[in-house]
Amino acid sequence: MDLQLLQFLTNPLDANAQSRALAYFEQLKSSDTGWQLATNTLINTNAGSSLNDHVKFFALQVIEVFIKQSYQKSSPSQQQAMKHFLSQWIQLQVSQPVQDKVFIRNKAAQIFALVFVCDYPKRWPNFFTDLLQTLSLGPNAIDLYLRVLLAIDSEVVDREILHSKEEADRNTLIKDHMRETCVESLVDSWYHILSVYETSNTDLVCQTLEIVGAYIAWINIDLIANMRFVDLLVRFLREQPLREAAADCLHDIVAKGMDPVAKTKLVESLFSVLDSAGILNVDMEDDVDYLCKLARLINCIGLQLALSWTKLKKAGDNDCACAVMQLLESKIPLTFRFLSHSDDDVSATVMDFVKEYIQLLKQKPAINEAERQKVESLLFIIFEKTKYDEGFYFDRDGEEEAIFLEYRKQLRTLFDNVAVLDRDLVLNRVRDLVNMTLPRWQTSSFAEVEAALTFLYQLGEALPVSHGNHFSGDPAKASALQPMMESLLSCGVSSYPHPAVTLCFFELVVRYEKFFLVEPQFVAPTLVAFLDQGGMRHANPKVRSRVAYLFSRFVRAVKSHMTDYTEDVLRRLQDLLILLPAESGPQTALLTHDDQLFIFETAGLLITSGNFDAETKRNLMDSLVSPVLEKFAVLLEELIRLTPQSPNTVGAADAANQKRRAILAQCLSHAMSAVAWSSKAFTNSQSIKASGCLSVYLKALEVFLRAIQLPEVVSEIQAGLRQYLHRMTVCLGEELLPFVPSASQVLLKSSSVHSLSEYIPLINQIIAKFKKQVVPFLNQAFAPIISAIFNALAASSATVNDEEARLERQSLQRSYFSFIAAIVGSGLMEVLAAQDSAVLQQVLVSLVQGAVDYPDPVAQKTCFSTLRRLVEIWGGKDGPSEFVEFVYKQIVPACFLAPLRDTFDLNDAQTTMALSESALCLRAILEKRGDEELITFLQSQYLPTLKLNLQQSQEFCMALRSDQKLFKSYYKMFFQQARGL
């Protein structure tokens, strides 16, 4: 082997040498003799002692590849050479003064295990006898022995590794033979190692305990669960270097699959021994890592008892189940001690058993007083453990923060389950917590106040009601919640200085919005809380952002009680409604652009739901929208001035203006979005007309369409205009239609794939609403739109390797087909009929191409559906004469060609829907053209081209004539058979 070259494998500084080393490494792996070079190099004393660790590892990898790919079928001499290498490797490990690195020892152990699974028991029946004989060679040999056993467990037993049926059968054979011949010897060797090296080599003892834990899953439990091993394990639990490994080993013993009665006996026996030895008299100030291991053992004991109880109940053995439940209950106090531990890792370790315990209690008709006391204790632990640490970083998304939030989520789930188990207990204890905390919030830590508010909030989740009506219906719940909400809203806790408490307060207000319908006198002080320095003017931007959203939710919920406050609230919102000056930058604003949209929505809702006449509403809405429009006009004029009139004028000055133009475009887009959001209170044209605000939004549309003056396309402005037009399509009536052509002129200025994909849904929405009224526009715009789409698709097809471009192209294809489907589906056939014959032919052919050639089942379904609709409308006597020819030359073949494509996955749900539309398309042709005409065409002209014999053709035609449901079923089976699926 070229050892010098291989050393460059781990040297990234010399890329050429590393590339040559990698090529040589691959050559060794693929060579018939590469493994022999590797074994000779590794066991050669002179070479082996000076080998780089990584070169050793690479050599072992070469050997690994040979064993996995060729060893099973290799010659006897090669197999003997491999065994000789393994023997020499052991000698090398024993003789060298310094052990190899762990990663090398593990890789070597894997080599032993791979040979083992090939040769044992037939070709190497004495594998374990030979391996056990090496133990006398000292600690290094024992280390190798243990690593080999662990590697064998990975290859043969580990259930997390997927195995083929052949491998699974092989593994079963290996385990059966081991049980019969050598397991007892292995167990004796483990005991010997544990006894001899208890004090002199704790690493070997810990490795051995790991082996015991791994093998106990499939060997006889009595070989391990006996006094000689248990006494050792108990002793180890008192020794600091060994106790964690001993606890893990006991966990694996307890987790072994067994009969429920035998399992219960084993668990209780071990628990009794541990208790008698004082192991379970736990010092909760002990090392956290050890406590986690011990908690894991107790968690497993509890889960195994719960599993035994479930099995016994299912088998009808109620007496034994009752006894198991008593044993399980006796483990709860210790489990709760772990759950309440100050370290969350220790606490989380017993969470599964606690959850299971609550689930078992939920299965009982009623819980007794002792169980109720346990549940109450659990509730107090949940209250305490939910509290944040004083040093928790709310503004950092670190790993520690994420772990605690996940742990808190588990506590919340536990709380919810306790609430289902005993609703009254939870209501009373949460009420006690809230009543104890809120009166003294000013002297309480943020963690205490936040926890109390959190559980008040969680009551709404844990005890759900229909439509959030927590304050009607159930008198017990209402009588508990109502005083708590009164206390929350009157104690002033909204001004607590910590952001977490502030957010909890406003989340509670919205969670229990129905409270304000019962006690509307609290609406005014709550509005003040939203509007003052503790709400949308809070120092923390995250709080401001969330409160802006919650404020819109709150106003929508209590709008019927807002009449007296509307004008005052609108006045207080004025500074939040100012469109951010482009020159200031977002950092100067209290709210971000997105947050400000919620305020515009809220302001619009306040105006429309207020007790005003139509003229007042119009004036108020105008005062809301006009400042935005004025700002829009100023900024647009500046953008036009800064935009080059042609690409040739671009120079240094323009480069300097690019950043400013980007800011302006963003602000202009935000202005359109803001006005769009202010209209969300209107659900239709009647509501906007009744409010008197129609002219306000038409005026805004006129102002926004001045963007047509821009000499170049600005995608942000297009996005803002699209959003506004989507809203106006909902709000306005036919008053919108005169603006559609000029709006389209702005939106289609670039005709890029993206802008077209975004434009089509807007036009589809307009078509769906206005139908025949939009025909004059479509007659003029249809051909240009189609041409722009085809040109954009053609231009983008060059970027075949760009995944983002491919997805954009697919999106535009789908949008195009949905556009044609919208026209046909709305019955606007005069639009198609008015087009030049070449354009119409291009559209019809594109539908067939979409159905057949595009491997996109969504588009294919749309195309077949549209073709079917065209057949239903034009397939009779009223359609264009050339359409019938198109049906037989294009549509009928498409119904066969598409499902015959390899890309047409008949097992895919979306594709099955496309197939169904294809079948319906043929049925539509049958109904419109008549039985005789279509069947004659199929039998005499088309089906013979598919090489179908007479019987197959007749069978297909008979199915086509049958019931629609039967034909769809036959249709799928026909293509499955045709493709040999």
mmCIF file of C-alpha atoms in Angstrom, residues 26 49 87 148 197 234 297 300 407 413 502 717 812 847 862:
data_model
loop_
_atom_site.group_PDB
_atom_site.id
_atom_site.type_symbol
_atom_site.label_atom_id
_atom_site.label_comp_id
_atom_site.label_asym_id
_atom_site.label_seq_id
_atom_site.Cartn_x
_atom_site.Cartn_y
_atom_site.Cartn_z
ATOM 1 C CA GLU A 26 -11.375 3.752 -4.079
ATOM 2 C CA SER A 49 3.680 0.778 14.539
ATOM 3 C CA SER A 87 -5.828 -13.667 15.121
ATOM 4 C CA VAL A 148 -16.777 -7.509 19.317
ATOM 5 C CA TYR A 197 -11.845 -5.588 37.339
ATOM 6 C CA VAL A 234 -26.301 -3.269 43.905
ATOM 7 C CA LEU A 297 -34.784 3.065 35.994
ATOM 8 C CA CYS A 300 -39.035 1.968 33.341
ATOM 9 C CA TYR A 407 -40.280 20.320 28.601
ATOM 10 C CA THR A 413 -49.985 17.999 28.169
ATOM 11 C CA THR A 502 -47.434 41.318 29.427
ATOM 12 C CA ILE A 717 -45.543 47.446 -6.436
ATOM 13 C CA LEU A 812 -47.167 29.086 -14.310
ATOM 14 C CA LEU A 847 -54.660 21.405 -23.157
ATOM 15 C CA THR A 862 -57.244 20.323 -14.788
#
